[in-house]
Amino acid sequence: MIEFSVLNISKKFNKKFVFENLSFQLSDSNSIAIIGKNGSGKSTFLKICAGVLSPFSGNVEIKIGSKNIDKTNFFLHIGFVAPYLQLYDELTPTEHLEFCCNMKNVKFSKSVIEKVLEEVNLENRKNDFVRTFSSGMKQRLKYATAILHKPEILILDEPTVNLDKDGCETVKKIVEKQIQNGILVYATNNLKEENFSSNVLNIEKNNS
Amino acid sequence: MSFVFYVFKKDFHSELRNRYSINSLLMFVMITISIVLFGIVSETSDSLVLSGVLWIVIFFSSMTGLSRSFVNEEEKGTTLFLQLNSKPLHVFLGKFLLNILLMLFINCVTILLYFFFVSDFQVKNFSIFFLTLFLGTFSISLSSTFIASIVAKANTKGALFPILSFPILIPIFISVISATKISVEGKSFSFASSDFQILISYILVIFSASILFFDFIWKE
Ligand SMILES: Nc1ncnc2c1ncn2[C@@H]1O[C@H](COP(=O)(O)OP(=O)(O)OP(=O)(O)O)[C@@H](O)[C@H]1O
Ligand SMILES: [Mg+2]
């Protein structure tokens, strides 16, 4: 039983509110789409949900079973993919995933990594430097790092950006699997992506 | 504890692999020592001056080497990746571990070159000298790692680092220079003990400050 509560979040940049009092509450097998025009604060909101940016006011809580998860341990339960998430140019996919395994208490083994790379269709480049990757390949690797630890909550910002047809299929599979097992939160400008979830939060409407 | 090592390992690979400048740091040390040789060393054999000059070389090589630790992450935008994969404290300690090993290595080279080229610089009490070197390197690396984490968030990264470091590092330099002088003069350990006390309390203060404040610095 997982509960993800995002309550009354407001965020200010330079003394101006980007948004005020955004809330949602999700439990197992729920999902939500965040929409709104460019600059409405979708990415900012997702970063706050993931616990990497502090809100001006409001609270983010994760409850697993009856246990409240401490803020510093959020990363163990969250997977995050976004266009502004940068990978290390001088590391290979294997090294990225090894780092993620180690930091998130996933037992590191060749087969674990091969399996997740197969899932995103990147296994033939597993020992090349990320420096040599195309933006679509980087996006695939971001998915691998996000789903490696089978997070309870998956947060996606513009899920299929840079991806080809085959990549979009992969994302669709990942999204469907996530909704079966956990929680999905995503933001999008793409009409095609909006039907990933029946639950939609339009943040600009809330604002006015 | 092992998490600290994993952050260290990641940095070791990503930063030292090609871009990071062990070679240019070593070149920097060589050039500074040659300039010192041409400049003042032949004119003086005063132990205080020679000890001061040694630490000036060390100061500038640490300024060059250590300021990169968080700035690199921030400039390349990889901070988010780290935030999504680790606890703040582990990041700080991992970076500190890399910095101190890097500085210990560079400083050993510096000392060897200095011993070799500056013949007037003769250490008589080696236990004081090496303890000074270790404590000095430790406190410089620690405070530089902390300062770098703050500076990385600012807009004028490059210029800010030496400016912010100067007042913070001053107490360290006063103590290490005085202790180095004592080791050259060959006095007994008790003469240097007050300097060591200052260094150790300094380390404790900066260490607690880093652990307390790093969470806030790390997460905007
Ligand atoms: N670090 C920052 N400092 C100041 N302002 C910021 C910062 N980050 C975002 N903003 C501002 O906050 C607002 C929301 O930005 P955000 O990136 O969240 O929008 P978005 O909805 O994701 O847009 P898009 O659809 O283009 O991705 C924008 O007006 C932006 O200028
Ligand atoms: Mg956005």
PDB file of C-alpha atoms in Angstrom, chain A residues 3 11 13 15 27 33 37 39 69 72 93 100 108 113 120 125 129 132 140-141 143-144 151 173 194:
ATOM      1  CA  GLU A   3       0.321   6.732  -0.614  1.00  0.00           C
ATOM      2  CA  LYS A  11       6.464  28.002  -5.377  1.00  0.00           C
ATOM      3  CA  PHE A  13      10.731  32.520  -8.115  1.00  0.00           C
ATOM      4  CA  LYS A  15       9.070  36.978  -5.334  1.00  0.00           C
ATOM      5  CA  SER A  27      -2.299   5.488  -4.076  1.00  0.00           C
ATOM      6  CA  ALA A  33      -1.048  13.888 -15.929  1.00  0.00           C
ATOM      7  CA  LYS A  37       1.215  25.827 -21.224  1.00  0.00           C
ATOM      8  CA  GLY A  39       6.268  28.221 -18.419  1.00  0.00           C
ATOM      9  CA  ILE A  69       9.302   7.816   4.355  1.00  0.00           C
ATOM     10  CA  THR A  72      16.275  12.096   2.571  1.00  0.00           C
ATOM     11  CA  PRO A  93      25.716   3.141 -19.289  1.00  0.00           C
ATOM     12  CA  CYS A 100      22.570   3.664  -9.226  1.00  0.00           C
ATOM     13  CA  PHE A 108      24.640  -5.105  -8.595  1.00  0.00           C
ATOM     14  CA  ILE A 113      22.067  -4.314 -15.824  1.00  0.00           C
ATOM     15  CA  VAL A 120      15.184   0.188 -23.197  1.00  0.00           C
ATOM     16  CA  ARG A 125      26.024   0.315 -26.457  1.00  0.00           C
ATOM     17  CA  PHE A 129      30.779   6.684 -23.344  1.00  0.00           C
ATOM     18  CA  THR A 132      29.005   9.596 -27.998  1.00  0.00           C
ATOM     19  CA  ARG A 140      16.658   5.635 -23.112  1.00  0.00           C
ATOM     20  CA  LEU A 141      19.474   5.462 -20.583  1.00  0.00           C
ATOM     21  CA  TYR A 143      14.695   5.443 -18.349  1.00  0.00           C
ATOM     22  CA  ALA A 144      17.056   2.621 -17.445  1.00  0.00           C
ATOM     23  CA  PRO A 151      10.457   2.558  -7.815  1.00  0.00           C
ATOM     24  CA  LYS A 173       5.204  -0.434 -21.918  1.00  0.00           C
ATOM     25  CA  GLU A 194      -2.280  12.808 -22.389  1.00  0.00           C
TER      26      GLU A 194
END
